[in-house]
mmCIF file of C-alpha atoms in Angstrom:
data_model
loop_
_atom_site.group_PDB
_atom_site.id
_atom_site.type_symbol
_atom_site.label_atom_id
_atom_site.label_comp_id
_atom_site.label_asym_id
_atom_site.label_seq_id
_atom_site.Cartn_x
_atom_site.Cartn_y
_atom_site.Cartn_z
ATOM 1 C CA MET A 1 91.456 28.986 70.496
ATOM 2 C CA SER A 2 92.614 25.674 69.056
ATOM 3 C CA LEU A 3 93.846 25.476 65.497
ATOM 4 C CA ARG A 4 90.998 23.126 64.550
ATOM 5 C CA VAL A 5 88.316 25.522 65.845
ATOM 6 C CA ARG A 6 90.012 28.481 64.159
ATOM 7 C CA ASP A 7 90.077 26.589 60.860
ATOM 8 C CA TRP A 8 86.290 26.181 61.033
ATOM 9 C CA ILE A 9 85.698 29.842 61.913
ATOM 10 C CA THR A 10 88.213 31.443 59.558
ATOM 11 C CA PRO A 11 89.307 28.767 57.077
ATOM 12 C CA GLN A 12 92.087 29.399 54.625
ATOM 13 C CA ARG A 13 91.366 29.288 50.924
ATOM 14 C CA PRO A 14 92.439 25.868 49.572
ATOM 15 C CA ASN A 15 94.930 25.517 46.745
ATOM 16 C CA TYR A 16 92.280 23.992 44.466
ATOM 17 C CA PRO A 17 90.775 25.372 42.359
ATOM 18 C CA GLU A 18 93.373 27.933 41.382
ATOM 19 C CA CYS A 19 92.394 31.586 41.513
ATOM 20 C CA THR A 20 91.755 33.012 38.046
ATOM 21 C CA THR A 21 93.847 36.119 37.484
ATOM 22 C CA ASP A 22 93.273 36.749 33.793
ATOM 23 C CA PRO A 23 90.776 39.670 33.496
ATOM 24 C CA GLY A 24 89.016 38.136 30.509
ATOM 25 C CA GLN A 25 88.523 34.775 32.202
ATOM 26 C CA ARG A 26 87.314 36.498 35.367
ATOM 27 C CA ARG A 27 84.685 38.387 33.370
ATOM 28 C CA VAL A 28 83.563 35.123 31.798
ATOM 29 C CA LEU A 29 83.127 33.532 35.233
ATOM 30 C CA VAL A 30 81.186 36.506 36.583
ATOM 31 C CA VAL A 31 78.875 36.558 33.565
ATOM 32 C CA GLU A 32 78.390 32.798 33.841
ATOM 33 C CA VAL A 33 77.424 32.971 37.523
ATOM 34 C CA VAL A 34 75.001 35.829 36.889
ATOM 35 C CA LEU A 35 73.385 33.994 33.978
ATOM 36 C CA VAL A 36 73.081 30.705 35.877
ATOM 37 C CA PHE A 37 71.354 32.297 38.836
ATOM 38 C CA SER A 38 69.241 34.598 36.682
ATOM 39 C CA ILE A 39 67.471 31.557 35.254
ATOM 40 C CA THR A 40 67.526 29.339 38.353
ATOM 41 C CA LEU A 41 67.545 30.147 42.063
ATOM 42 C CA GLY A 42 68.267 33.843 41.637
ATOM 43 C CA LEU A 43 65.071 34.221 39.630
ATOM 44 C CA SER A 44 63.277 32.233 42.329
ATOM 45 C CA ALA A 45 64.677 34.660 44.913
ATOM 46 C CA ALA A 46 63.315 37.688 43.033
ATOM 47 C CA ARG A 47 59.882 36.098 42.741
ATOM 48 C CA SER A 48 60.027 35.083 46.380
ATOM 49 C CA ALA A 49 60.801 38.642 47.473
ATOM 50 C CA LEU A 50 57.829 39.943 45.485
ATOM 51 C CA SER A 51 55.595 37.281 47.048
ATOM 52 C CA LEU A 52 56.647 38.385 50.522
ATOM 53 C CA LEU A 53 56.042 42.039 49.634
ATOM 54 C CA ASP A 54 52.582 41.118 48.396
ATOM 55 C CA ALA A 55 51.880 39.247 51.634
ATOM 56 C CA LEU A 56 53.078 42.178 53.764
ATOM 57 C CA LEU A 57 50.798 44.590 51.889
ATOM 58 C CA ARG A 58 47.713 42.490 52.534
ATOM 59 C CA PRO A 59 45.463 43.386 55.478
ATOM 60 C CA GLU A 60 45.854 39.957 57.111
ATOM 61 C CA PRO A 61 48.894 39.368 59.337
ATOM 62 C CA LEU A 62 51.516 36.998 57.947
ATOM 63 C CA ALA A 63 50.633 34.293 60.466
ATOM 64 C CA GLN A 64 47.058 34.201 59.145
ATOM 65 C CA GLN A 65 48.162 33.718 55.527
ATOM 66 C CA ARG A 66 49.029 30.360 54.028
ATOM 67 C CA VAL A 67 51.565 29.343 51.426
ATOM 68 C CA SER A 68 51.901 25.888 49.901
ATOM 69 C CA VAL A 69 55.029 24.269 48.499
ATOM 70 C CA ASN A 70 53.758 21.238 46.571
ATOM 71 C CA VAL A 71 50.364 22.042 45.083
ATOM 72 C CA PRO A 72 48.032 20.380 42.543
ATOM 73 C CA GLN A 73 48.785 21.582 39.007
ATOM 74 C CA ALA A 74 45.949 19.987 37.050
ATOM 75 C CA ALA A 75 42.414 18.685 37.594
ATOM 76 C CA LEU A 76 43.117 15.327 35.956
ATOM 77 C CA SER A 77 45.288 13.101 38.153
ATOM 78 C CA VAL A 78 47.563 11.768 35.420
ATOM 79 C CA ILE A 79 48.256 15.273 34.064
ATOM 80 C CA ASP A 80 48.940 16.497 37.587
ATOM 81 C CA LEU A 81 51.446 13.671 38.059
ATOM 82 C CA LEU A 82 53.212 14.485 34.792
ATOM 83 C CA LYS A 83 53.460 18.178 35.683
ATOM 84 C CA GLN A 84 54.841 17.300 39.124
ATOM 85 C CA LEU A 85 57.484 15.125 37.444
ATOM 86 C CA LEU A 86 58.368 17.902 35.005
ATOM 87 C CA GLY A 87 58.990 20.175 37.980
ATOM 88 C CA VAL A 88 61.460 17.621 39.319
ATOM 89 C CA VAL A 89 63.151 17.382 35.910
ATOM 90 C CA GLN A 90 63.570 21.168 35.908
ATOM 91 C CA LEU A 91 65.212 21.149 39.317
ATOM 92 C CA VAL A 92 67.571 18.318 38.414
ATOM 93 C CA GLY A 93 68.350 20.148 35.180
ATOM 94 C CA TRP A 94 69.321 23.257 37.128
ATOM 95 C CA GLY A 95 71.769 21.276 39.219
ATOM 96 C CA ALA A 96 73.072 19.412 36.184
ATOM 97 C CA LEU A 97 73.728 22.735 34.442
ATOM 98 C CA GLY A 98 75.963 23.852 37.304
ATOM 99 C CA LEU A 99 77.841 20.551 37.277
ATOM 100 C CA TYR A 100 78.278 20.649 33.504
ATOM 101 C CA LEU A 101 79.712 24.154 33.583
ATOM 102 C CA LEU A 102 82.186 23.137 36.278
ATOM 103 C CA TRP A 103 83.165 20.039 34.307
ATOM 104 C CA ARG A 104 83.602 22.061 31.107
ATOM 105 C CA THR A 105 86.183 24.222 32.870
ATOM 106 C CA GLY A 106 88.167 21.279 34.196
ATOM 107 C CA VAL A 107 86.645 20.867 37.675
ATOM 108 C CA ARG A 108 86.144 17.143 38.257
ATOM 109 C CA LEU A 109 82.984 16.284 40.161
ATOM 110 C CA SER A 110 85.025 14.271 42.635
ATOM 111 C CA ARG A 111 86.787 17.500 43.628
ATOM 112 C CA ILE A 112 83.512 18.953 44.905
ATOM 113 C CA GLY A 113 82.490 15.746 46.674
ATOM 114 C CA LEU A 114 80.181 14.061 44.175
ATOM 115 C CA ASP A 115 81.726 10.600 44.115
ATOM 116 C CA ALA A 116 81.192 7.288 45.911
ATOM 117 C CA ARG A 117 84.513 7.013 47.699
ATOM 118 C CA ARG A 118 83.195 7.537 51.234
ATOM 119 C CA PRO A 119 79.588 6.263 51.478
ATOM 120 C CA GLY A 120 79.760 5.416 55.171
ATOM 121 C CA ARG A 121 81.218 8.717 56.321
ATOM 122 C CA ASP A 122 79.005 10.685 53.926
ATOM 123 C CA THR A 123 75.910 8.965 55.326
ATOM 124 C CA ALA A 124 76.974 9.693 58.902
ATOM 125 C CA TRP A 125 77.510 13.366 58.053
ATOM 126 C CA ALA A 126 74.122 13.484 56.307
ATOM 127 C CA ILE A 127 72.237 12.065 59.289
ATOM 128 C CA ALA A 128 74.033 14.387 61.699
ATOM 129 C CA LEU A 129 73.318 17.429 59.525
ATOM 130 C CA ALA A 130 69.666 16.491 59.032
ATOM 131 C CA ALA A 131 69.145 16.042 62.772
ATOM 132 C CA GLY A 132 71.173 19.108 63.719
ATOM 133 C CA ILE A 133 69.255 21.364 61.347
ATOM 134 C CA GLY A 134 65.850 19.659 61.304
ATOM 135 C CA VAL A 135 64.865 19.717 64.967
ATOM 136 C CA PRO A 136 66.008 23.296 65.756
ATOM 137 C CA GLY A 137 64.619 24.400 62.384
ATOM 138 C CA LEU A 138 61.171 23.029 63.191
ATOM 139 C CA VAL A 139 61.159 24.782 66.557
ATOM 140 C CA PHE A 140 62.322 28.018 64.934
ATOM 141 C CA TYR A 141 59.607 27.808 62.262
ATOM 142 C CA PHE A 142 56.762 27.376 64.752
ATOM 143 C CA THR A 143 58.193 30.174 66.907
ATOM 144 C CA ALA A 144 58.471 32.534 63.922
ATOM 145 C CA TRP A 145 54.967 31.600 62.766
ATOM 146 C CA HIS A 146 53.360 32.242 66.145
ATOM 147 C CA LEU A 147 55.276 35.524 66.506
ATOM 148 C CA GLY A 148 53.969 36.670 63.131
ATOM 149 C CA PHE A 149 57.215 36.634 61.147
ATOM 150 C CA ASN A 150 56.202 33.707 58.951
ATOM 151 C CA LEU A 151 53.282 32.583 56.875
ATOM 152 C CA ALA A 152 51.643 29.260 57.656
ATOM 153 C CA VAL A 153 53.603 26.909 55.419
ATOM 154 C CA GLN A 154 51.858 23.862 53.986
ATOM 155 C CA PRO A 155 54.545 21.559 52.545
ATOM 156 C CA SER A 156 51.950 19.698 50.473
ATOM 157 C CA THR A 157 48.340 20.184 49.449
ATOM 158 C CA LEU A 158 48.352 17.408 46.877
ATOM 159 C CA ASP A 159 45.226 15.269 46.843
ATOM 160 C CA GLU A 160 45.515 11.755 48.199
ATOM 161 C CA SER A 161 46.532 9.380 45.405
ATOM 162 C CA TRP A 162 48.770 6.393 44.818
ATOM 163 C CA TRP A 163 51.497 8.573 43.342
ATOM 164 C CA ARG A 164 51.549 11.323 45.969
ATOM 165 C CA PRO A 165 54.359 9.824 48.140
ATOM 166 C CA ILE A 166 56.447 9.133 45.036
ATOM 167 C CA ALA A 167 55.995 12.657 43.699
ATOM 168 C CA LEU A 168 56.821 14.180 47.080
ATOM 169 C CA VAL A 169 60.000 12.133 47.493
ATOM 170 C CA LEU A 170 61.115 13.034 43.969
ATOM 171 C CA SER A 171 60.301 16.682 44.638
ATOM 172 C CA ALA A 172 62.420 16.514 47.787
ATOM 173 C CA PHE A 173 65.314 15.083 45.793
ATOM 174 C CA GLY A 174 64.961 17.713 43.075
ATOM 175 C CA ASN A 175 65.049 20.527 45.616
ATOM 176 C CA ALA A 176 67.983 19.027 47.506
ATOM 177 C CA PHE A 177 70.024 18.359 44.373
ATOM 178 C CA ALA A 178 69.422 21.740 42.742
ATOM 179 C CA GLU A 179 70.009 23.798 45.873
ATOM 180 C CA GLU A 180 73.109 22.061 47.208
ATOM 181 C CA VAL A 181 74.760 21.780 43.795
ATOM 182 C CA LEU A 182 74.107 25.405 42.817
ATOM 183 C CA VAL A 183 74.485 27.420 46.032
ATOM 184 C CA VAL A 184 77.257 25.256 47.486
ATOM 185 C CA GLY A 185 79.192 23.139 44.995
ATOM 186 C CA TYR A 186 78.915 25.413 41.976
ATOM 187 C CA LEU A 187 78.791 28.881 43.522
ATOM 188 C CA LEU A 188 81.452 28.416 46.188
ATOM 189 C CA THR A 189 83.792 26.853 43.628
ATOM 190 C CA ARG A 190 83.339 29.771 41.243
ATOM 191 C CA LEU A 191 83.836 32.297 44.057
ATOM 192 C CA ARG A 192 87.056 30.522 45.009
ATOM 193 C CA GLN A 193 88.222 30.851 41.415
ATOM 194 C CA LEU A 194 87.438 34.571 41.614
ATOM 195 C CA GLY A 195 89.586 34.841 44.740
ATOM 196 C CA LEU A 196 86.928 35.738 47.303
ATOM 197 C CA PRO A 197 87.686 34.893 50.955
ATOM 198 C CA GLU A 198 85.948 31.784 52.265
ATOM 199 C CA ASN A 199 83.799 33.699 54.766
ATOM 200 C CA THR A 200 82.671 36.209 52.145
ATOM 201 C CA SER A 201 81.725 33.405 49.776
ATOM 202 C CA LEU A 202 79.879 31.610 52.554
ATOM 203 C CA LEU A 203 77.870 34.721 53.394
ATOM 204 C CA ILE A 204 76.872 35.246 49.738
ATOM 205 C CA SER A 205 75.813 31.619 49.406
ATOM 206 C CA SER A 206 73.755 31.631 52.606
ATOM 207 C CA LEU A 207 71.991 34.897 51.725
ATOM 208 C CA ILE A 208 71.015 33.512 48.332
ATOM 209 C CA ARG A 209 69.704 30.354 50.015
ATOM 210 C CA GLY A 210 67.629 32.388 52.414
ATOM 211 C CA SER A 211 66.348 34.775 49.723
ATOM 212 C CA TYR A 212 64.520 32.185 47.624
ATOM 213 C CA HIS A 213 62.617 31.133 50.750
ATOM 214 C CA LEU A 214 61.331 34.666 51.415
ATOM 215 C CA TYR A 215 57.897 33.724 50.076
ATOM 216 C CA GLN A 216 57.438 31.809 53.346
ATOM 217 C CA GLY A 217 58.276 34.825 55.505
ATOM 218 C CA LEU A 218 61.177 36.513 57.261
ATOM 219 C CA GLY A 219 61.575 33.567 59.618
ATOM 220 C CA ALA A 220 62.143 31.245 56.667
ATOM 221 C CA PHE A 221 64.764 33.618 55.277
ATOM 222 C CA ILE A 222 66.680 33.628 58.560
ATOM 223 C CA GLY A 223 66.320 29.898 59.159
ATOM 224 C CA ASN A 224 67.488 28.934 55.681
ATOM 225 C CA ALA A 225 70.333 31.454 55.750
ATOM 226 C CA VAL A 226 71.578 29.846 58.967
ATOM 227 C CA MET A 227 71.229 26.440 57.316
ATOM 228 C CA GLY A 228 73.316 27.813 54.449
ATOM 229 C CA LEU A 229 76.044 28.937 56.836
ATOM 230 C CA VAL A 230 76.243 25.472 58.380
ATOM 231 C CA TYR A 231 76.022 23.481 55.147
ATOM 232 C CA GLY A 232 78.373 25.774 53.275
ATOM 233 C CA ARG A 233 80.994 25.637 56.006
ATOM 234 C CA VAL A 234 80.794 21.852 56.183
ATOM 235 C CA TRP A 235 81.466 21.714 52.444
ATOM 236 C CA GLN A 236 84.306 24.221 52.687
ATOM 237 C CA ARG A 237 85.977 22.106 55.364
ATOM 238 C CA THR A 238 85.195 18.596 54.071
ATOM 239 C CA ASN A 239 84.797 19.172 50.318
ATOM 240 C CA ARG A 240 81.983 16.589 50.349
ATOM 241 C CA LEU A 241 78.716 17.516 48.620
ATOM 242 C CA TRP A 242 76.799 14.244 48.893
ATOM 243 C CA PRO A 243 76.198 14.613 52.667
ATOM 244 C CA LEU A 244 74.522 17.981 52.048
ATOM 245 C CA VAL A 245 72.316 16.608 49.268
ATOM 246 C CA VAL A 246 71.267 13.578 51.338
ATOM 247 C CA ALA A 247 70.700 15.638 54.503
ATOM 248 C CA HIS A 248 68.563 18.115 52.579
ATOM 249 C CA LEU A 249 66.678 15.222 50.978
ATOM 250 C CA LEU A 250 65.920 13.728 54.402
ATOM 251 C CA LEU A 251 64.658 17.059 55.712
ATOM 252 C CA ASP A 252 62.340 17.610 52.759
ATOM 253 C CA VAL A 253 61.037 14.038 52.716
ATOM 254 C CA VAL A 254 60.081 14.323 56.381
ATOM 255 C CA ALA A 255 58.475 17.722 55.762
ATOM 256 C CA PHE A 256 56.628 16.823 52.544
ATOM 257 C CA VAL A 257 55.560 13.245 53.213
ATOM 258 C CA GLY A 258 55.143 13.688 56.956
ATOM 259 C CA TYR A 259 52.915 16.718 56.532
ATOM 260 C CA ALA A 260 50.780 14.987 53.903
ATOM 261 C CA ALA A 261 50.298 12.027 56.225
ATOM 262 C CA LEU A 262 49.525 14.073 59.363
ATOM 263 C CA ARG A 263 47.665 17.160 58.186
ATOM 264 C CA ASP A 264 44.181 15.590 58.411
ATOM 265 C CA HIS A 265 44.872 13.919 61.759
ATOM 266 C CA VAL A 266 46.347 16.653 63.964
ATOM 267 C CA THR A 267 45.216 20.192 64.753
ATOM 268 C CA TRP A 268 48.557 21.914 65.363
ATOM 269 C CA LEU A 269 49.650 21.871 61.722
ATOM 270 C CA PRO A 270 48.559 24.750 59.440
#
């Protein structure tokens, strides 16, 4: 096995950030991570698990049940728009919280790959990641759905309006930013500071990513966990976060906007 391949399979922990050895500081980091995820994606994971349990206890098979991602939140269009935008603000706030906590402890955002030094290479990575995950992911979803491991996922049930594409694109960005910042940039950095091996950290990150998609079914958990393994490893090896955010954004824009545009014109979508 070549050295390059071995570095991707079993990477060595980098020198930065330094491992925290002081017991008091380690406790602070652990408490911080628990608190961050207890009010963000960890809470979403707990709710998602309960939603899946509820779906499994219903008499209908999973494949005959539907779950929607972007749904109307008010009868009046302008109030619905404002509530959709507040949801985006919450997601961006979650990601910003993780970045702020890293910055407060001396971790520059450029050290986790949130800078504009390599726009061309970052864009190339983003397109490759979106294509490499998107196409197999779509095939896996339809397979899991037809086999009964997944609910029928409707990426958007928003009514047709002038602001629907804008809201869906912003929602895609909010999801991409919050998820990649928290489960990759923030969490993997903190786990490095706690001295965990790279593969252990990667597994924790990918399981968290899969867990807050459980409301869509077991197939969604597996598919997103695999996505987490790929995205997390790319970050561990390249230390670039923007490609993950942009790739995730592209995937969600295609799913959200594409579904909204096609759902009334084709019969194979749920």
